[in-house]
Coordinates of C-alpha atoms and ligand atoms in Angstrom, one line a residue:
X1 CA 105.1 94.3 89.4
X2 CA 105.6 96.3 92.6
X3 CA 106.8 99.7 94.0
X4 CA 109.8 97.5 95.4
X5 CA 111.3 96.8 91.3
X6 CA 112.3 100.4 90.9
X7 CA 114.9 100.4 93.6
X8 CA 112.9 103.3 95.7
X9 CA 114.5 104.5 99.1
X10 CA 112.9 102.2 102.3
X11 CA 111.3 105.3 104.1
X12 CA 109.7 106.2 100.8
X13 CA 108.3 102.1 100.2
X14 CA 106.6 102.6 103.8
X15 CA 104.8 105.7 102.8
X16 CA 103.6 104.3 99.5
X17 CA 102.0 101.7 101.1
X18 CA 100.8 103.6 104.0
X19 CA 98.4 105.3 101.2
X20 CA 97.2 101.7 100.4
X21 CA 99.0 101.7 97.1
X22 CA 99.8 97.9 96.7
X23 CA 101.3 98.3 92.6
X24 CA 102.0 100.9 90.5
X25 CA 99.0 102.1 87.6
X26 CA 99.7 101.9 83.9
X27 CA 101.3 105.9 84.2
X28 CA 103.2 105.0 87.0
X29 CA 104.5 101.6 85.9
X30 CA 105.5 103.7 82.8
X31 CA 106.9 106.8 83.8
X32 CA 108.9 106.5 87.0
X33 CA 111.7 104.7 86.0
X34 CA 112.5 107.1 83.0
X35 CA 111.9 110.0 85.8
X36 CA 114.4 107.8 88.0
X37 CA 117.0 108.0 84.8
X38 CA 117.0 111.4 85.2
X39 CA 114.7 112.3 81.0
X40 CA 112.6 114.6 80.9
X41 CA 109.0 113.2 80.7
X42 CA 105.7 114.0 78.3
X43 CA 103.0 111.9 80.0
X44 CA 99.3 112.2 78.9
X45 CA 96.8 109.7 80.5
X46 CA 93.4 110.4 81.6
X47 CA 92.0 111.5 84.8
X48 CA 92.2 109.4 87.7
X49 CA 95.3 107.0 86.5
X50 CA 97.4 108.1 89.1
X51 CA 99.4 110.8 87.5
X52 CA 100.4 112.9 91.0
X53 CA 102.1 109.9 92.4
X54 CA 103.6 109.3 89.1
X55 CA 105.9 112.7 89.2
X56 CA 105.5 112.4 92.8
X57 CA 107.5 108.6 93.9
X58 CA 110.5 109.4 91.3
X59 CA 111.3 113.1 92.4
X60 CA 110.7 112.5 96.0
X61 CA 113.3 109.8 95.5
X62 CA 116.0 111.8 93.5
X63 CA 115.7 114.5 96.0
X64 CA 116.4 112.1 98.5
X65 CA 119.1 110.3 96.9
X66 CA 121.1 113.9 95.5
X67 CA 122.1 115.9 98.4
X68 CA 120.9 119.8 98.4
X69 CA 123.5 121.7 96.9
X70 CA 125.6 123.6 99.6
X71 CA 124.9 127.3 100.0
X72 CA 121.6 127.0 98.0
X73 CA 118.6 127.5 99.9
X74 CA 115.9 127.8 97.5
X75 CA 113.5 125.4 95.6
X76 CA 114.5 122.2 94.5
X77 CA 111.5 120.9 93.2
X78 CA 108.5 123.2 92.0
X79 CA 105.3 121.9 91.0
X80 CA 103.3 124.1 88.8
X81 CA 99.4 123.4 89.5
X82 CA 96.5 125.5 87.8
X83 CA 94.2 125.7 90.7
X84 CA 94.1 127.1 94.5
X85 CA 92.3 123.3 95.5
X86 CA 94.5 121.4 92.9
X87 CA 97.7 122.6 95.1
X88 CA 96.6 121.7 97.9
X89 CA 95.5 118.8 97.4
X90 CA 98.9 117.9 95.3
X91 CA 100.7 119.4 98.5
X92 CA 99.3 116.9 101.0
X93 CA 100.2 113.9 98.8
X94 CA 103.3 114.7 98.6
X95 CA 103.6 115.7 102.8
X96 CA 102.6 111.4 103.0
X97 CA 105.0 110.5 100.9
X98 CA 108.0 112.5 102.1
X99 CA 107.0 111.7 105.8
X100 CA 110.1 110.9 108.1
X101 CA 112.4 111.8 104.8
X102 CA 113.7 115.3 106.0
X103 CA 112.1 116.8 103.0
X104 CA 110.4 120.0 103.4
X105 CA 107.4 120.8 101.4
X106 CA 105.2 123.9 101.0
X107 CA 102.3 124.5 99.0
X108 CA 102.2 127.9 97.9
X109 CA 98.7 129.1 96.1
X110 CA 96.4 132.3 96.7
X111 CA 93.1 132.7 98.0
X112 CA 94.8 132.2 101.5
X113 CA 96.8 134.2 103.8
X114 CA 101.1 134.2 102.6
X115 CA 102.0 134.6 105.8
X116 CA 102.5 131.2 107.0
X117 CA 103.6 130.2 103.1
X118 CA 106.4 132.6 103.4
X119 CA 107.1 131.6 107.2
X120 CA 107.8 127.6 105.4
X121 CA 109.6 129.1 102.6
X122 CA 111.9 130.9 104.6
X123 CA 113.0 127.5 106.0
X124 CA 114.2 126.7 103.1
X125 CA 111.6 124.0 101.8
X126 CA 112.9 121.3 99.0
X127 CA 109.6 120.8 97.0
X128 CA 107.2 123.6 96.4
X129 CA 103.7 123.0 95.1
X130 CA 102.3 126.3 93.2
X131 CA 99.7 128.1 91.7
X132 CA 101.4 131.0 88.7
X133 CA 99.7 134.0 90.3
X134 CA 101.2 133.3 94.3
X135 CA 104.7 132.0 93.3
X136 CA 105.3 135.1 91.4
X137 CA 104.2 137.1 94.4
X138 CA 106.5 135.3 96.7
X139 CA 109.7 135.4 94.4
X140 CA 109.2 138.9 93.7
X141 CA 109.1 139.9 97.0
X142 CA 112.2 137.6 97.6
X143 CA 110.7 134.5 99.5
X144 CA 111.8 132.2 96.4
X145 CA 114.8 131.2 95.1
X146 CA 114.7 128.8 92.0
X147 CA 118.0 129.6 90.7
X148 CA 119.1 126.0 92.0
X149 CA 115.9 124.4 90.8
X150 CA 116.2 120.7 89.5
X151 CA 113.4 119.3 89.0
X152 CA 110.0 121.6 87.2
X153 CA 107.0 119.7 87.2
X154 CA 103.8 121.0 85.2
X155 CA 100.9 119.2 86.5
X156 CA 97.6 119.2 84.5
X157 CA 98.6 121.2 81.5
X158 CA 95.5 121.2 79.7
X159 CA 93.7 123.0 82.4
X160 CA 96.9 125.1 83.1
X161 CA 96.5 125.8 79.3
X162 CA 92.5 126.6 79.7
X163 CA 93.0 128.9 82.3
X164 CA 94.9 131.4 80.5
X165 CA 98.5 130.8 82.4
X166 CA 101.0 129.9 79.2
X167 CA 102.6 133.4 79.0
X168 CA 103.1 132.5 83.1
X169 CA 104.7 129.4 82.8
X170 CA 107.0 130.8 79.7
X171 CA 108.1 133.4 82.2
X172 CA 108.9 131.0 84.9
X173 CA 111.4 128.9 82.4
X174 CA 113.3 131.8 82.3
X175 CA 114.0 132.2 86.2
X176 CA 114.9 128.2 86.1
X177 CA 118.3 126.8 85.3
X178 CA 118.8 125.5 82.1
X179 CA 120.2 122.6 83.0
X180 CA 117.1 121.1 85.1
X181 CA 115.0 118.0 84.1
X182 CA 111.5 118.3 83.0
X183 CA 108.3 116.6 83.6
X184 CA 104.9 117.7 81.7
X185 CA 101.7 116.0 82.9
X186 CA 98.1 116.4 81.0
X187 CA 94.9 114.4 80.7
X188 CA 94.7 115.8 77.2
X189 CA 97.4 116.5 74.2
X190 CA 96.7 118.7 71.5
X191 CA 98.7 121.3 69.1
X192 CA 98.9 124.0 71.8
X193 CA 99.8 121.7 74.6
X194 CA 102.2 120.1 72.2
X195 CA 103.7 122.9 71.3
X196 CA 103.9 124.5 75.3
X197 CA 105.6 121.1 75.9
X198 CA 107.9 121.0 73.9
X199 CA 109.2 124.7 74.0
X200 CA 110.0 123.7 77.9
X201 CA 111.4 119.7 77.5
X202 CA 114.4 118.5 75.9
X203 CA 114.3 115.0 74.0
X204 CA 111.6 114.1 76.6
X205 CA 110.1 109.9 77.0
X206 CA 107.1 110.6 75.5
X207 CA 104.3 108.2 77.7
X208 CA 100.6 108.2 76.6
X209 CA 98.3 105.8 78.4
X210 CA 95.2 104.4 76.5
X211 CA 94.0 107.6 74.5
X212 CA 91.4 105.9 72.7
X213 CA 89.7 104.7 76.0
X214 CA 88.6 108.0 77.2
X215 CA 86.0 106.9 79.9
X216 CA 88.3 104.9 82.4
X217 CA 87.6 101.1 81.9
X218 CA 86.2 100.6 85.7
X219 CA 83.8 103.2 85.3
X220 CA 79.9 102.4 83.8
X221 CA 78.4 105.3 82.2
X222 CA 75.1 105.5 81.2
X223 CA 72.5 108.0 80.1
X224 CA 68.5 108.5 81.1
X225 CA 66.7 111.2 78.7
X226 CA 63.9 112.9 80.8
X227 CA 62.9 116.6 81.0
X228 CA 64.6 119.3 82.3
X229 CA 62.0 119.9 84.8
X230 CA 62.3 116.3 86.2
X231 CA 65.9 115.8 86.6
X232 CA 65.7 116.9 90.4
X233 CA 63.2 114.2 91.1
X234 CA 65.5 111.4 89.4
X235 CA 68.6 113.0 91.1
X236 CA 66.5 112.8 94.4
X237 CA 66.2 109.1 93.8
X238 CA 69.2 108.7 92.9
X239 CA 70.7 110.0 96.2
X240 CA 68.2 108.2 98.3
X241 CA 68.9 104.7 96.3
X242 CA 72.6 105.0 96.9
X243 CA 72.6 105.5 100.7
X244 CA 76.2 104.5 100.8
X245 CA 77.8 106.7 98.1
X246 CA 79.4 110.3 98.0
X247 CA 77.3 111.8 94.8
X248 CA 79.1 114.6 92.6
X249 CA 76.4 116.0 90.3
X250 CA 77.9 118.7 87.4
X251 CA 75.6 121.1 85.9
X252 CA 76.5 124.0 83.3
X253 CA 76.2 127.0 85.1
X254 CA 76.6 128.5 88.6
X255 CA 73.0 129.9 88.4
X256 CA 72.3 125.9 88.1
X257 CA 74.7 125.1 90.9
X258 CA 72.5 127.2 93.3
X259 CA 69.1 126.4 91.8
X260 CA 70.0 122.3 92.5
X261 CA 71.0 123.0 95.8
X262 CA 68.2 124.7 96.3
X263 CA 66.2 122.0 95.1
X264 CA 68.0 119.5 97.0
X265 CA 67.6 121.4 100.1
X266 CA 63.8 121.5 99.7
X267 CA 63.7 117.9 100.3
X268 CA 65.7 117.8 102.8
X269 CA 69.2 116.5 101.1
X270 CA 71.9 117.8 103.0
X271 CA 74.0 118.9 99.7
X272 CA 77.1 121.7 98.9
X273 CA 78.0 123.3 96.3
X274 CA 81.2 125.0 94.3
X275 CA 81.0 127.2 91.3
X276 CA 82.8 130.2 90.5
X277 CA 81.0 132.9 92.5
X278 CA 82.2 131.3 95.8
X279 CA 85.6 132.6 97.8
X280 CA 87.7 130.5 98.2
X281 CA 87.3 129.4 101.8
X282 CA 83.6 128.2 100.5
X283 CA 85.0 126.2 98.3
X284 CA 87.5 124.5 100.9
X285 CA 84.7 124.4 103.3
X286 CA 82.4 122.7 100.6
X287 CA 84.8 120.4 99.5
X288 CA 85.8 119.4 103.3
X289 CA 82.7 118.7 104.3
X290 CA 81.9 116.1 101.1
X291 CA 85.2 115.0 101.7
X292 CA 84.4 113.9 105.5
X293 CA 80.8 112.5 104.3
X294 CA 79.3 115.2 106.1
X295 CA 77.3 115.6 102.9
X296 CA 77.1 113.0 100.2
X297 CA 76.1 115.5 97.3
X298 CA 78.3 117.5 95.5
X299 CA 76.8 120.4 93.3
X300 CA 79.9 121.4 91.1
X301 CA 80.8 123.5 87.9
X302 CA 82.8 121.9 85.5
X303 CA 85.9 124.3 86.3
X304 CA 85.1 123.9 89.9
X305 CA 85.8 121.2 89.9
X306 CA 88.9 120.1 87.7
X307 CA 91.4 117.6 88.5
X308 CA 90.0 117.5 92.5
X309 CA 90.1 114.2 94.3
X310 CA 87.5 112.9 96.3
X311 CA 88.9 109.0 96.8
X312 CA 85.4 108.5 98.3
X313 CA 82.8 109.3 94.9
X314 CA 81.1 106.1 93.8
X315 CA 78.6 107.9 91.5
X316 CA 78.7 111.4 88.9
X317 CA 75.5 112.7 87.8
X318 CA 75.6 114.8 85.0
X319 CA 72.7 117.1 85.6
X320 CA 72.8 118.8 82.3
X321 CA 74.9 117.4 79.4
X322 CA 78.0 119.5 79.6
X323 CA 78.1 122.1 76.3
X324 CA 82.2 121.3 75.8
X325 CA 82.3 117.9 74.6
X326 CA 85.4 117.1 76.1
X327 CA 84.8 117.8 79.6
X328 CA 82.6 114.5 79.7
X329 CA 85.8 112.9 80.3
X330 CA 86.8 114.8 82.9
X331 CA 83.2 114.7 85.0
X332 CA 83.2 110.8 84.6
X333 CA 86.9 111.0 85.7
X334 CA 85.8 112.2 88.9
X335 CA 84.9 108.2 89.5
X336 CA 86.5 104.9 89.3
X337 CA 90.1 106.3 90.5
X338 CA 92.7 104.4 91.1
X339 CA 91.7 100.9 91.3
X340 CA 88.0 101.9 92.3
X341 CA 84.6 101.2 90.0
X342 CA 82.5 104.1 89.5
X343 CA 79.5 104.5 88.3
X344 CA 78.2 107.9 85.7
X345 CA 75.0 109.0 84.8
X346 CA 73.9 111.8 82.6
X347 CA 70.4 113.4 82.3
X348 CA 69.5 114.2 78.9
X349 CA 66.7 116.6 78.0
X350 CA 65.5 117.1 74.8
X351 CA 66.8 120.5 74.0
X352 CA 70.4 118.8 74.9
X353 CA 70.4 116.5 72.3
X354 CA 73.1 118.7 70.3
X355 CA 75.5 118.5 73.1
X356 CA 74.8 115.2 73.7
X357 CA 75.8 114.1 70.3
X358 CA 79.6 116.4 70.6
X359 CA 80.1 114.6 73.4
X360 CA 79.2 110.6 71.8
X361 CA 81.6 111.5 68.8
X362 CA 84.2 112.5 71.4
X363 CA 83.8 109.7 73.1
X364 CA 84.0 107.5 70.0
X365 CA 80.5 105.5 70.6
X366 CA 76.9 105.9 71.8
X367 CA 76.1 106.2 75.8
X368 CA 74.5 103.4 76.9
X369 CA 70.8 104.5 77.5
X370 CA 68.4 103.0 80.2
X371 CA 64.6 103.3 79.1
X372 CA 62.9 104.5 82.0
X373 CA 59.7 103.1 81.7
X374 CA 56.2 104.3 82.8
X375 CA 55.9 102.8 86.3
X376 CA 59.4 104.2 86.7
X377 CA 59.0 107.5 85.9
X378 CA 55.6 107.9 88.0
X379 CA 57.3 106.3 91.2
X380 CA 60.5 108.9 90.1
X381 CA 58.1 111.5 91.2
X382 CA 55.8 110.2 93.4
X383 CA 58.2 109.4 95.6
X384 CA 59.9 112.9 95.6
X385 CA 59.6 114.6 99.2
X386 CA 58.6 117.9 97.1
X387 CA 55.8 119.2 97.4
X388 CA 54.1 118.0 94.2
X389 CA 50.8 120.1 94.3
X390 CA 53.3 122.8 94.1
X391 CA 55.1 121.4 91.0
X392 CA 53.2 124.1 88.5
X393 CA 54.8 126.6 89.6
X394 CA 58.0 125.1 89.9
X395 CA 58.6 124.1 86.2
X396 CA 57.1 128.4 85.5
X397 CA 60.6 129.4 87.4
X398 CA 62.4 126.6 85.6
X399 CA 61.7 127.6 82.6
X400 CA 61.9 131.6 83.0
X401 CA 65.6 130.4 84.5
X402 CA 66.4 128.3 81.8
X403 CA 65.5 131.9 79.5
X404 CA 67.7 133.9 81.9
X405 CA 70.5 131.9 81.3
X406 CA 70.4 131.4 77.7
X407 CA 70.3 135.4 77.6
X408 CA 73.4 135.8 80.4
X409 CA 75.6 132.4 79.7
X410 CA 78.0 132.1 82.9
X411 CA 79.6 129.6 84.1
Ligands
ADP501 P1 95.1 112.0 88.1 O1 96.1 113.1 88.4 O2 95.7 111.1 87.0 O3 93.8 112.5 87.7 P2 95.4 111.2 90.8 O4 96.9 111.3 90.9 O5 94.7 112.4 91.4 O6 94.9 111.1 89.3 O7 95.0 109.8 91.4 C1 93.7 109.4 91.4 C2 93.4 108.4 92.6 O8 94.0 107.2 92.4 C3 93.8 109.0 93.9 O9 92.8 108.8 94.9 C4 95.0 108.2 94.3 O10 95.1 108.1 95.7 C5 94.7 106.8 93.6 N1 95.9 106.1 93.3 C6 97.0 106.6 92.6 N2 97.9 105.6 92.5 C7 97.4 104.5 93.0 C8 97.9 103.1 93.1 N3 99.1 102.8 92.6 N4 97.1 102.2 93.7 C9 95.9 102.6 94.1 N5 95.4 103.8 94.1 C10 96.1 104.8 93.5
MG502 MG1 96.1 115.1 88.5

């Protein structure tokens, strides 16, 4: 089936396809005509299934084929995001597909100046893309109008859910019309999300893609067990083996995120990193430069790095094991999008065996493990640009890191 079946606006074909989508995913071939009927929607389905241009085709679409209402200058479309990078990101897919429509969009998230936010608002901007804490800035100072509102999207409810924001989004439902249509988007459903939902939907199409499957089928995941104080040599090999792939490797902590780019740097890997001690612009700066290939490594937290997409990442490394089972998912996620394969690897070390075993029974099934053998593991670190004689002294800080942080657990 193709893009062409659900009767979509010609303009709005041409930009589909101009972001080499040739047929709808399993989200999209399910939701969009519902969203085209004008129901409110419940759709959970993993990472990477396509989810944005899900909400994204249909509304763009409806917008185009209602005419504003006259006199109303505010919001016709907001889409509620958790994070700065998140809206951003959402915002540019959905400036491609409403190229040459006469839709305006603005995203509208902190972090950044509001000057030029409120400058697009102000010119009366059909879709908004949002983070809670800057769209309540802008409406209260009066650069945001949603009483004419008909479409409320909540992207990535989970996270939105994680990060603390339901009291925000409970608010915001009250400054929307009542008479609006509804579309709830999450990787994940469980009671709270459930229950978010469906104080905000009415009757919605409830859509749920493969939620046994957790780990996408195009993506091959498998596990190595080695030390904690070797993981930098296999990740080393890793990066040099794979000269043609953009590497995301996830570790626990942000101490971690510095100590592997540290590590990385010391033999000369050009890598970047994104955890929660860096502003904002870092971040955008980190992420732009993977993005353009201007480094292949990506050192990330797991919240760092939520819902992000990098079309580009052939291969996740899980430095450690991550301690919340269910965010296993969302690291291998970062693979095998769209139509892509992927390729996962975690490093297990012994005293990770506990977390290892949270995140097998969420999974359903056992990783497949490769045996590293002896020759392998040798070659692992003779071939390691560090500077072995060295190496003593290396797993000494290791290990009086590894004791800071099980004192002072950040991430
Ligand atoms: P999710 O929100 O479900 O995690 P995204 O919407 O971020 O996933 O999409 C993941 C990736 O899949 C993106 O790189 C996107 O461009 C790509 N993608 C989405 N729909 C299609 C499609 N129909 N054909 C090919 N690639 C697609
Ligand atoms: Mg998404």
């Amino acid at each position: 089936m193709k893009f062409e079946a659900f009767g979509l606006n010609e303009t709005l074909l041409g930009n589909i396809a101009k972001q080499g989508f040739r047929k709808p995913t399993d989200i999209q071939y399910k939701a969009i005509r519902p969203i085209l009927a004008g129901d409110d929607v419940l759709a959970i389905a993993q990472t990477g299934t396509g989810k944005t241009a899900a909400f994204a085709i249909p509304s763009v679409e409806l917008l185009m084929r209602r005419r504003r209402c006259e006199g109303y200058t505010g919001v016709r479309c907001l889409i509620m995001e958790p994070t700065h990078e998140l809206a951003h990101q959402v915002g540019e897919v959905i400036n491609l597909l409403t190229q040459g429509t006469g839709l305006i969009t603005v995203a509208v998230y902190g972090g950044v100046e509001q000057d030029p936010q409120i400058a697009q608002l102000d010119k009366g901007a059909d879709i908004v893309v949002a983070t809670p804490g800057r769209l309540f800035d802008l409406a209260a100072q009066k650069h945001l109008r949603t009483t004419g509102c008909e479409i409320l999207i909540l992207d990535e409810a989970d996270h939105m859910l994680d990060l603390g924001f339901i009291d925000d989004i409970r608010q915001l439902v009250r400054f929307l019309p009542k008479r609006r249509q509804t579309l709830f988007f999450s990787a994940t459903i469980d009671e709270k999300i459930k229950k978010l939902a469906y104080s905000i939907v009415v009757k919605p199409v409830n859509i749920r893609i493969s939620p046994k499957n957790v780990v996408a089928r195009n993506v091959t995941h498998s596990l190595i067990k080695i030390p904690m104080d070797e993981k930098r040599f296999f990740l080393e090999r890793i990066y040099n083996e794979n000269p043609d792939t953009q590497i995301i490797v996830f570790v626990r902590t942000r101490v971690r995120a510095e100590r592997v780019l540290a590590a990385m740097e010391r033999v000369g890997i050009n890598a970047v990193n994104m955890h929660g001690d860096k502003s904002q612009k870092e971040r955008t700066q980190a992420l732009e430069k993977f993005r353009h290939g201007d480094s292949r490594m990506l050192i990330a937290t797991d919240v760092s790095a939520r819902g992000i997409d990098i079309p580009a990442v052939g291969y996740v490394v899980n430095y450690d094991v991550p301690d919340v089972a269910e965010n296993y998912v969302h690291r291998v996620g970062r693979t095998g999008r769209g139509m892509d394969k992927g390729f996962a690897i975690t490093f297990c070390a012994p005293e990770e065996s506990d977390y290892l075993k949270a995140v097998e029974e969420y999974i359903g099934g056992p990783i497949n493990v490769i045996e590293i053998d002896k020759a392998t593991h040798e070659e692992t670190l003779d071939f390691s640009e560090d500077n072995v004689d060295d190496w003593q002294s290396l797993i000494d800080e290791e290990i009086a890191r590894e004791e800071g942080r099980s004192k002072k657990k950040r991430r």
